Coordinates of C-alpha atoms in Angstrom, one line a residue:
M1 CA 29.4 5.3 -17.9
S2 CA 27.1 2.3 -17.2
F3 CA 26.2 1.0 -13.7
R4 CA 28.1 -2.2 -14.3
S5 CA 31.1 -0.4 -15.7
N6 CA 31.4 1.6 -12.5
I7 CA 31.2 -1.5 -10.4
G8 CA 34.0 -2.9 -12.4
T9 CA 36.1 0.3 -11.9
T10 CA 35.5 0.0 -8.1
R11 CA 36.8 -3.5 -8.0
T12 CA 39.8 -2.6 -10.0
T13 CA 40.6 0.2 -7.6
R14 CA 40.4 -2.2 -4.6
R15 CA 42.8 -4.6 -6.3
Y16 CA 45.2 -1.7 -7.0
Y17 CA 45.4 -0.9 -3.3
R18 CA 45.8 -4.5 -2.3
K19 CA 48.7 -4.8 -4.7
N20 CA 50.3 -1.8 -3.0
R21 CA 50.1 -3.7 0.2
C22 CA 48.0 -1.3 2.2
I23 CA 47.7 -4.0 4.8
A24 CA 51.3 -3.5 5.7
F25 CA 50.7 0.0 6.8
S26 CA 50.9 0.7 10.5
S27 CA 47.7 0.5 12.5
S28 CA 47.5 4.3 12.6
C29 CA 47.2 4.5 8.8
I30 CA 44.5 2.0 8.4
P31 CA 41.5 4.3 9.3
F32 CA 42.9 6.9 6.9
V33 CA 43.2 4.4 4.1
L34 CA 39.7 3.0 4.7
C35 CA 38.2 6.5 4.7
F36 CA 40.0 7.3 1.4
L37 CA 38.7 4.1 -0.2
M38 CA 35.2 4.8 0.9
I39 CA 35.3 8.3 -0.6
F40 CA 36.8 7.0 -3.8
W41 CA 34.1 4.3 -4.1
I42 CA 31.3 6.7 -3.5
K43 CA 32.6 9.2 -6.1
N44 CA 33.0 6.5 -8.7
T45 CA 29.7 4.7 -8.1
P46 CA 26.6 6.0 -9.9
Q47 CA 24.1 7.8 -7.7
T48 CA 21.3 5.4 -8.2
S49 CA 19.6 2.7 -6.2
V50 CA 21.3 -0.7 -6.5
T51 CA 18.0 -2.2 -7.4
S52 CA 17.0 -2.8 -11.0
M53 CA 14.3 -0.2 -10.7
G54 CA 16.9 2.5 -9.7
V55 CA 19.0 1.7 -12.7
V56 CA 16.2 1.6 -15.2
A57 CA 15.0 5.0 -14.0
L58 CA 18.0 6.6 -15.6
G59 CA 17.9 4.6 -18.8
H60 CA 16.5 5.4 -22.3
I61 CA 14.2 3.3 -24.4
G62 CA 16.1 2.2 -27.5
V63 CA 14.9 0.5 -30.7
N64 CA 13.3 -3.0 -30.4
G65 CA 12.1 -2.1 -26.8
E66 CA 15.6 -2.3 -25.2
I67 CA 16.5 -0.1 -22.3
D68 CA 19.9 1.6 -22.8
I69 CA 21.4 2.0 -19.3
G70 CA 24.8 3.4 -20.5
D71 CA 25.8 6.4 -22.5
E72 CA 29.3 5.2 -23.6
A73 CA 30.4 2.8 -26.3
G74 CA 30.2 -0.7 -25.1
A75 CA 27.8 0.1 -22.2
D76 CA 25.5 -2.7 -21.0
T77 CA 21.9 -2.9 -22.1
T78 CA 19.1 -4.9 -20.5
T79 CA 16.0 -6.1 -22.4
L80 CA 12.5 -5.7 -21.2
S81 CA 12.0 -9.4 -20.7
T82 CA 15.1 -9.5 -18.4
L83 CA 13.8 -6.6 -16.4
E84 CA 10.3 -8.0 -16.1
S85 CA 11.7 -11.2 -14.6
T86 CA 13.7 -9.1 -12.2
V87 CA 11.1 -6.7 -10.9
G88 CA 8.0 -8.7 -11.5
S89 CA 5.3 -8.9 -14.1
R90 CA 3.2 -6.1 -12.6
R91 CA 5.8 -3.4 -13.3
I92 CA 7.8 -2.7 -16.5
P93 CA 10.4 0.0 -16.9
P94 CA 8.8 3.5 -17.2
T95 CA 9.2 5.8 -20.1
P96 CA 12.2 8.0 -19.5
P97 CA 11.3 11.6 -18.5
P98 CA 10.5 13.9 -21.4
D99 CA 13.3 16.4 -22.0
T100 CA 12.1 19.9 -22.6
S101 CA 15.3 20.5 -24.5
S102 CA 15.1 17.4 -26.7
Y103 CA 16.1 19.4 -29.8
I104 CA 19.8 19.8 -30.5
N105 CA 20.6 23.1 -32.1
N106 CA 24.3 23.4 -31.7
G107 CA 24.1 27.2 -32.4
E108 CA 22.6 26.6 -35.9
D109 CA 19.1 27.2 -37.2
E110 CA 18.7 23.6 -38.4
V111 CA 17.7 21.0 -35.9
T112 CA 20.0 18.0 -35.8
S113 CA 18.1 15.7 -33.5
C114 CA 14.6 15.5 -32.0
D115 CA 13.1 13.1 -29.5
C116 CA 10.4 11.7 -31.8
R117 CA 9.9 8.5 -29.8
W118 CA 6.3 8.1 -31.0
G119 CA 7.2 8.4 -34.7
G120 CA 8.1 11.2 -37.0
G121 CA 11.8 10.7 -37.2
E122 CA 13.6 10.3 -40.5
E123 CA 12.3 6.7 -40.8
D124 CA 8.7 8.0 -40.6
A125 CA 9.1 11.0 -42.9
E126 CA 6.2 9.9 -45.1
G127 CA 3.9 9.8 -42.1
V128 CA 1.4 7.0 -41.3
S129 CA -1.6 5.6 -43.0
N130 CA -5.2 5.9 -41.7
S131 CA -5.3 2.1 -41.3
E132 CA -3.1 2.4 -38.2
G133 CA -5.9 4.1 -36.2
A134 CA -7.8 7.2 -35.7
R135 CA -6.3 10.6 -36.7
L136 CA -6.5 12.7 -33.5
A137 CA -6.9 16.5 -33.5
Y138 CA -5.9 18.1 -30.2
L139 CA -6.4 21.5 -28.8
I140 CA -4.0 22.6 -26.0
T141 CA -5.1 25.7 -24.1
V142 CA -2.6 27.7 -22.0
H143 CA -3.2 30.8 -20.0
N144 CA 0.0 31.7 -18.1
K145 CA 3.7 30.8 -17.8
Q146 CA 3.1 27.8 -15.6
S147 CA 0.6 26.2 -18.0
I148 CA 2.9 26.9 -20.9
D149 CA 5.8 25.2 -19.1
N150 CA 3.6 22.2 -18.3
A151 CA 2.3 22.0 -21.8
A152 CA 5.8 21.3 -23.2
Y153 CA 5.5 17.8 -21.6
L154 CA 2.0 17.4 -22.9
F155 CA 3.1 18.4 -26.5
Q156 CA 5.9 15.8 -26.4
S157 CA 3.5 13.1 -25.4
I158 CA 0.9 13.6 -28.2
R159 CA 2.9 14.7 -31.2
H160 CA 2.8 12.1 -34.0
P161 CA 2.8 12.2 -37.8
S162 CA -0.9 11.5 -37.9
T163 CA -1.8 14.1 -35.3
I164 CA -3.1 17.7 -35.6
I165 CA -2.3 20.0 -32.6
L166 CA -3.8 23.4 -32.2
L167 CA -2.3 25.5 -29.5
H168 CA -4.4 28.4 -28.1
I169 CA -2.5 31.0 -26.0
D170 CA -4.7 33.2 -23.9
T171 CA -4.4 36.8 -24.9
K172 CA -3.5 37.7 -21.3
V173 CA -0.2 36.0 -21.8
S174 CA 2.7 38.2 -22.9
K175 CA 4.3 37.4 -26.3
D176 CA 7.7 37.1 -24.7
T177 CA 6.4 34.4 -22.2
Y178 CA 5.7 32.1 -25.1
L179 CA 8.6 33.0 -27.3
S180 CA 11.1 32.2 -24.6
S181 CA 9.4 28.9 -23.5
A182 CA 10.5 25.3 -24.1
L183 CA 7.0 24.8 -25.5
R184 CA 7.7 27.2 -28.4
E185 CA 11.0 25.4 -29.1
E186 CA 9.3 22.0 -29.2
V187 CA 6.5 23.4 -31.5
E188 CA 8.9 25.0 -34.0
R189 CA 11.8 22.6 -34.0
C190 CA 10.4 19.2 -33.0
S191 CA 6.8 18.7 -34.2
C192 CA 7.8 15.2 -35.2
G193 CA 5.5 15.3 -38.3
A194 CA 2.5 16.6 -36.5
S195 CA 0.5 19.4 -38.1
V196 CA 0.7 22.3 -35.6
H197 CA -1.1 25.6 -35.6
V198 CA -0.6 28.3 -32.9
D199 CA -2.8 31.3 -32.3
S200 CA -3.9 33.8 -29.6
V201 CA -7.5 34.8 -30.0
H202 CA -9.5 34.8 -26.7
N203 CA -9.2 36.3 -23.3
C204 CA -10.8 33.7 -21.0
Q205 CA -12.4 35.0 -17.8
W206 CA -13.4 32.5 -15.3
G207 CA -17.1 31.9 -15.0
R208 CA -18.0 33.8 -18.1
W209 CA -19.0 32.8 -21.6
S210 CA -15.4 33.6 -22.8
M211 CA -14.3 30.3 -21.3
N212 CA -15.9 28.6 -24.3
G213 CA -13.9 30.7 -26.8
P214 CA -10.8 28.5 -27.4
T215 CA -12.8 25.3 -27.9
H216 CA -15.2 26.9 -30.4
W217 CA -12.3 28.6 -32.2
A218 CA -10.6 25.2 -32.6
M219 CA -13.8 23.6 -33.9
D220 CA -14.1 26.3 -36.5
V221 CA -10.4 25.9 -37.6
L222 CA -10.7 22.2 -37.9
T223 CA -13.9 22.3 -40.0
S224 CA -13.2 25.3 -42.2
D225 CA -9.4 25.4 -42.7
D226 CA -8.4 23.4 -45.8
R227 CA -5.2 22.3 -44.0
F228 CA -7.2 20.4 -41.4
R229 CA -10.7 19.8 -42.8
G230 CA -11.5 16.1 -43.3
K231 CA -8.1 15.1 -42.0
W232 CA -9.0 14.0 -38.5
D233 CA -11.4 11.5 -36.8
V234 CA -11.6 12.7 -33.2
F235 CA -11.3 16.2 -31.6
I236 CA -9.9 16.3 -28.1
N237 CA -9.4 19.5 -26.1
L238 CA -6.9 19.6 -23.2
S239 CA -5.6 22.1 -20.7
G240 CA -1.8 22.5 -20.6
D241 CA -1.6 20.8 -17.2
T242 CA -2.9 17.5 -18.6
M243 CA -1.1 14.3 -19.5
P244 CA -2.3 11.4 -21.7
V245 CA -2.2 8.0 -20.0
Y246 CA -1.4 6.1 -23.2
Q247 CA 1.0 6.6 -26.1
P248 CA -0.3 8.0 -29.4
S249 CA -0.5 4.6 -31.1
V250 CA -2.7 3.2 -28.3
M251 CA -5.0 6.2 -28.4
S252 CA -5.4 5.9 -32.1
E253 CA -6.3 2.2 -31.8
L254 CA -8.9 3.0 -29.1
F255 CA -10.6 5.6 -31.3
H256 CA -10.2 3.7 -34.6
P257 CA -13.3 4.6 -36.7
S258 CA -13.9 1.0 -37.7
T259 CA -12.6 -1.2 -34.9
G260 CA -11.9 0.9 -31.8
P261 CA -14.0 0.4 -28.7
L262 CA -14.4 4.2 -28.4
R263 CA -15.6 4.7 -32.0
N264 CA -18.8 6.5 -32.9
T265 CA -19.1 8.0 -29.4
N266 CA -19.0 11.6 -28.1
F267 CA -17.5 12.0 -24.6
V268 CA -18.3 15.2 -22.6
T269 CA -17.7 14.3 -19.0
S270 CA -14.9 13.6 -16.5
S271 CA -14.5 11.5 -13.4
S272 CA -15.8 14.4 -11.2
C273 CA -19.2 14.3 -12.9
E274 CA -21.9 12.7 -10.6
T275 CA -23.2 10.5 -13.4
G276 CA -19.9 9.3 -14.7
L277 CA -19.6 9.0 -18.5
L278 CA -23.1 10.5 -19.1
P279 CA -23.9 14.2 -18.6
T280 CA -25.7 15.0 -15.4
N281 CA -29.3 16.3 -15.5
V282 CA -29.5 19.4 -13.3
H283 CA -32.8 18.2 -11.8
I284 CA -31.2 15.2 -10.0
F285 CA -29.3 17.6 -7.7
P286 CA -30.9 18.5 -4.4
H287 CA -32.7 21.9 -4.6
W288 CA -30.2 23.4 -2.1
W289 CA -27.2 22.4 -4.3
H290 CA -25.5 25.4 -5.9
K291 CA -25.8 24.0 -9.5
W292 CA -29.5 23.4 -9.2
E293 CA -30.1 26.8 -7.6
H294 CA -28.1 28.7 -10.3
Y295 CA -29.8 27.0 -13.3
N296 CA -33.3 27.0 -11.9
T297 CA -34.0 30.7 -11.3
N298 CA -36.6 30.9 -14.0
P299 CA -40.1 30.5 -12.4
D300 CA -41.4 29.2 -15.7
G301 CA -39.0 26.3 -15.6
D302 CA -36.4 25.2 -18.1
P303 CA -35.9 27.5 -21.0
V304 CA -37.8 27.0 -24.2
I305 CA -35.7 27.8 -27.2
S306 CA -37.1 28.8 -30.6
Y307 CA -34.8 28.2 -33.5
I308 CA -34.3 27.5 -37.2
D309 CA -31.4 25.3 -38.2
D310 CA -29.7 25.5 -41.6
D311 CA -30.7 22.0 -42.5
D312 CA -34.4 22.6 -41.9
N313 CA -36.1 22.2 -45.3
D314 CA -39.3 24.0 -44.4
G315 CA -37.6 27.0 -42.7
D316 CA -40.2 27.0 -39.9
A317 CA -39.2 27.8 -36.4
K318 CA -39.1 24.9 -33.9
E319 CA -39.2 24.9 -30.2
I320 CA -37.4 22.7 -27.7
T321 CA -37.1 22.7 -23.9
M322 CA -33.4 22.7 -23.0
V323 CA -32.9 20.9 -19.7
T324 CA -29.4 21.8 -18.4
H325 CA -26.9 18.9 -18.3
F326 CA -23.6 19.2 -16.6
G327 CA -20.5 17.7 -18.1
S328 CA -16.9 18.8 -18.5
Q329 CA -15.2 21.5 -20.5
W330 CA -12.8 18.8 -21.7
M331 CA -14.2 16.5 -24.3
A332 CA -13.5 14.0 -27.1
L333 CA -15.9 14.7 -30.0
L334 CA -16.7 13.2 -33.5
P335 CA -16.2 15.3 -36.7
D336 CA -19.9 15.5 -37.6
F337 CA -20.9 16.9 -34.2
V338 CA -18.0 19.3 -34.2
E339 CA -19.0 20.6 -37.6
Y340 CA -22.6 20.9 -36.5
V341 CA -21.6 23.1 -33.5
A342 CA -19.1 25.2 -35.6
K343 CA -21.6 25.7 -38.4
S344 CA -24.6 26.4 -36.1
L345 CA -22.7 29.1 -34.1
K346 CA -22.4 31.1 -37.4
N347 CA -26.1 31.0 -37.9
P348 CA -27.8 33.4 -35.4
N349 CA -31.1 31.5 -35.6
S350 CA -29.7 28.0 -34.9
L351 CA -30.3 26.0 -31.8
A352 CA -26.7 26.4 -30.7
S353 CA -26.7 30.2 -31.2
R354 CA -30.1 30.7 -29.5
Y355 CA -29.1 28.6 -26.6
R356 CA -25.8 30.5 -26.3
D357 CA -27.7 33.8 -26.3
F358 CA -29.9 32.5 -23.5
L359 CA -26.9 31.5 -21.3
I360 CA -25.2 34.9 -21.9
N361 CA -28.3 37.0 -21.3
A362 CA -29.2 35.0 -18.2
R363 CA -25.6 35.5 -17.0
K364 CA -25.2 31.8 -16.3
L365 CA -21.9 30.6 -14.9
M366 CA -20.1 27.3 -15.7
T367 CA -21.3 27.5 -19.3
D368 CA -18.1 25.7 -20.4
E369 CA -19.5 22.7 -18.5
T370 CA -23.1 23.0 -19.7
F371 CA -23.3 24.4 -23.2
I372 CA -21.9 21.5 -25.3
P373 CA -23.1 18.7 -23.0
T374 CA -26.7 20.1 -23.0
L375 CA -26.6 20.6 -26.8
L376 CA -25.4 17.1 -27.3
V377 CA -28.2 15.6 -25.2
H378 CA -30.9 17.5 -27.1
A379 CA -29.7 17.7 -30.7
Y380 CA -30.7 14.8 -32.9
P381 CA -29.1 12.6 -34.2
Y382 CA -26.0 13.4 -32.1
N383 CA -27.7 12.5 -28.9
E384 CA -27.6 8.9 -30.1
T385 CA -23.8 9.0 -29.9
L386 CA -23.7 9.3 -26.1
P387 CA -21.7 6.5 -24.3
V388 CA -23.6 3.3 -23.7
L389 CA -23.0 2.1 -20.2
K390 CA -23.2 -1.1 -18.2
E391 CA -25.2 -1.2 -14.9
D392 CA -22.0 -0.4 -12.9
G393 CA -21.4 2.8 -14.9
S394 CA -18.5 1.4 -17.0
L395 CA -18.5 1.7 -20.8
D396 CA -20.2 -1.2 -22.4
A397 CA -17.7 -1.4 -25.3
M398 CA -14.7 -1.1 -22.9
P399 CA -15.7 -2.1 -19.3
S400 CA -12.4 -1.0 -17.8
M401 CA -13.3 2.6 -18.5
K402 CA -15.5 4.6 -16.1
A403 CA -14.1 8.0 -17.0
I404 CA -12.3 9.4 -20.0
R405 CA -10.5 11.9 -17.8
Y406 CA -9.4 11.5 -14.2
E407 CA -9.4 14.6 -12.0
R408 CA -10.0 15.4 -8.3
M409 CA -12.5 18.3 -7.7
D410 CA -15.0 19.6 -5.2
E411 CA -13.5 17.7 -2.3
H412 CA -13.7 20.6 0.1
V413 CA -17.3 19.7 1.0
P414 CA -19.5 16.6 0.7
S415 CA -20.9 16.1 -2.7
A416 CA -24.6 16.8 -3.6
F417 CA -25.3 13.2 -2.6
G418 CA -23.4 13.1 0.6
Y419 CA -20.1 11.5 -0.5
F420 CA -17.0 13.0 1.1
N421 CA -13.5 12.0 -0.1
N422 CA -11.3 11.5 2.9
Q423 CA -8.1 10.9 1.0
Q424 CA -5.2 13.3 1.3
R425 CA -4.2 15.5 -1.5
Y426 CA -1.0 17.1 -2.8
E427 CA -0.4 20.6 -1.8
V428 CA 1.8 23.1 -3.6
P429 CA 5.1 23.6 -1.8
K430 CA 5.9 27.2 -0.9
S431 CA 9.1 27.0 -3.0
S432 CA 7.1 25.8 -6.1
E433 CA 6.3 27.9 -9.1
A434 CA 2.9 26.1 -9.5
D435 CA -0.3 28.0 -9.0
E436 CA -2.3 27.2 -5.9
P437 CA -5.5 25.4 -6.9
K438 CA -8.9 27.0 -6.1
I439 CA -10.6 25.6 -3.1
W440 CA -12.9 23.5 -5.2
G441 CA -10.0 22.2 -7.5
P442 CA -9.0 20.7 -9.7
Y443 CA -6.3 19.6 -7.3
F444 CA -2.8 18.4 -8.3
L445 CA -2.3 14.7 -8.8
G446 CA 0.8 12.6 -7.9
I447 CA 2.1 9.1 -7.6
Y448 CA -0.3 8.2 -4.8
D449 CA -3.2 8.8 -7.1
L450 CA -2.1 6.1 -9.6
G451 CA -4.3 3.4 -8.1
D452 CA -7.5 5.6 -8.6
I453 CA -6.3 6.5 -12.1
V454 CA -6.1 2.7 -12.9
D455 CA -9.5 2.1 -11.4
S456 CA -11.1 4.9 -13.5
G457 CA -9.7 3.5 -16.8
A458 CA -9.2 7.2 -17.8
L459 CA -7.3 8.2 -20.9
F460 CA -6.2 11.6 -19.6
I461 CA -5.2 12.9 -16.1
R462 CA -5.4 16.5 -14.8
K463 CA -3.9 18.4 -13.0
V464 CA -0.2 17.5 -13.1
S465 CA 2.9 19.6 -12.8
V466 CA 6.7 18.9 -12.6
N467 CA 6.6 21.6 -9.9
V468 CA 4.4 19.5 -7.6
D469 CA 5.1 15.9 -8.3
P470 CA 7.4 15.4 -11.4
N471 CA 7.2 11.6 -11.1
I472 CA 3.7 11.4 -12.4
V473 CA 4.5 13.6 -15.4
Y474 CA 7.6 11.5 -16.2
M475 CA 5.7 8.2 -15.9
F476 CA 3.2 8.9 -18.7
P477 CA 2.3 8.0 -21.4
V478 CA 2.5 4.2 -21.1
S479 CA 1.8 1.5 -23.6
R480 CA -0.6 -0.5 -21.5
E481 CA -2.4 -0.4 -18.2
S482 CA -0.1 -2.9 -16.6
D483 CA 2.7 -0.4 -16.9
I484 CA 1.1 1.7 -14.2
P485 CA 2.0 0.6 -10.6
Y486 CA -1.1 0.3 -8.4
I487 CA -0.1 2.9 -5.8
R488 CA -2.8 4.3 -3.5
W489 CA -2.8 6.8 -0.7
P490 CA -2.0 5.3 2.7
N491 CA -4.5 5.7 5.5
E492 CA -2.6 8.7 6.6
L493 CA 0.7 10.1 5.4
Q494 CA 2.9 12.6 7.2
I495 CA 6.3 13.5 5.9
S496 CA 9.2 15.5 7.3
E497 CA 10.1 19.0 6.3
K498 CA 12.6 19.3 3.5
P499 CA 16.0 19.1 5.1
N500 CA 17.8 22.5 5.1
W501 CA 21.5 22.1 5.9
E502 CA 22.2 25.8 6.1
R503 CA 19.5 26.2 8.7
I504 CA 20.6 23.1 10.7
K505 CA 24.2 24.3 10.5
Q506 CA 23.3 27.7 11.9
E507 CA 21.3 26.1 14.7
M508 CA 24.3 23.8 15.6
M509 CA 26.7 26.7 15.5
K510 CA 24.4 28.7 17.7
K511 CA 24.0 25.8 20.2
A512 CA 27.8 25.3 20.3
K513 CA 28.4 28.9 20.9
E514 CA 25.9 29.0 23.7
E515 CA 27.6 26.0 25.3
E516 CA 31.0 27.6 25.0
E517 CA 29.7 30.8 26.6
K518 CA 28.1 28.7 29.4
K519 CA 31.5 27.0 30.1
V520 CA 33.2 30.4 30.3
I521 CA 30.7 31.7 32.8
E522 CA 31.0 28.5 34.9
K523 CA 34.8 28.9 35.1
Q524 CA 34.5 32.5 36.4

């Protein structure tokens, strides 16, 4: 029943009581009648805000960009243009929350309906052509039940007929955890035309080389499996607690191999990197900083790697000094560089393999943040595909972008260069199923981080969870930046405890009992 339909019902109800001459009741009946009317009105009025924003929040996007507010025949609809004139040009209606039960099974094996809002429904059965944008190949990594639950929303937000999605489930996760998940249902019943491949290969241990395993596995699958080889233009790896900022069609346009502003560029950093879109040379850190100390234990300086790559015609060994560069374990990479890494890791004498062996033997930590960024910086011609920046650190081809991923990390102490973030952060409620972040992060994001997300120009955000702030998960992906409200943290925010009626009731009953006992004593 639509919002307007309910309002009409309420008015009809009032007319009905007027016709029955409630006004003729005695004065003693009037309070009872008014109370009855109020209860009836509340029960029959939708539990939404009376503002346009409150109504739209419960709507669904229909064809031709309309917002369907009702779920009954004849329900009212409001177009985007009408809503924009109502709520202002800065904010348009958000995408409705993803439904982790978007498939409709009805007790049968065949799916009768899927929420393929980005394409892939019956009308898109033939898929899309390459001319519409870049073909994106995603890796989603999950390592426990919580990340699997979050990944269901991520999967819904990136599936598209032109998309490849590889899902790596850490071997620590029990088989039943995945098989009973909403993510599994979405993958098997509602891929919406995407090519999906699921596997469980690596057991990732924090700080160890094994953290690189899923990414390297995905690189090998994409470049050697005939189902995927040559059928993608950009490889993007994501953790299950990530959300894309923009819809699939927008992402494809940005990475379009011929016209996209992000074409021909390898991205290996996030917003938490000290040098922004470029990997950070370890030697710019102060000597007391933990990253500098950990990677500069060799008295002879930076490691010199001797190697023989497959494409060397003479077969002679070469040497190169590998200066460590920090980036992010989450990247967006071009096919030729991905194939170079995957192929090189199979050659024990290659630069990639020899550098990998050095990191393992030296027991270096954080290699998922250093291996590929360092390799990209030193391996020709791939080091010519690093982002080209303006003086202010923004991307030259897309000045609105200062980071490809927005995250909050390492805010427990001042940075290596003395910066300390004094904004508040979201904490995990005691009742939440979400995992408590490590002291250094990444920390959970919420609605109050939207302003900083806009400022960063990022394409992906992490960490998010419906068990911390579901609003930010439901808001993305959007079709354009102006869809994101510019909401920032207040100077200081303090909120009340979550109301607990049972506790309050017990306290009131206890207080009433004590007062009764006190009166009894006073009468004695």
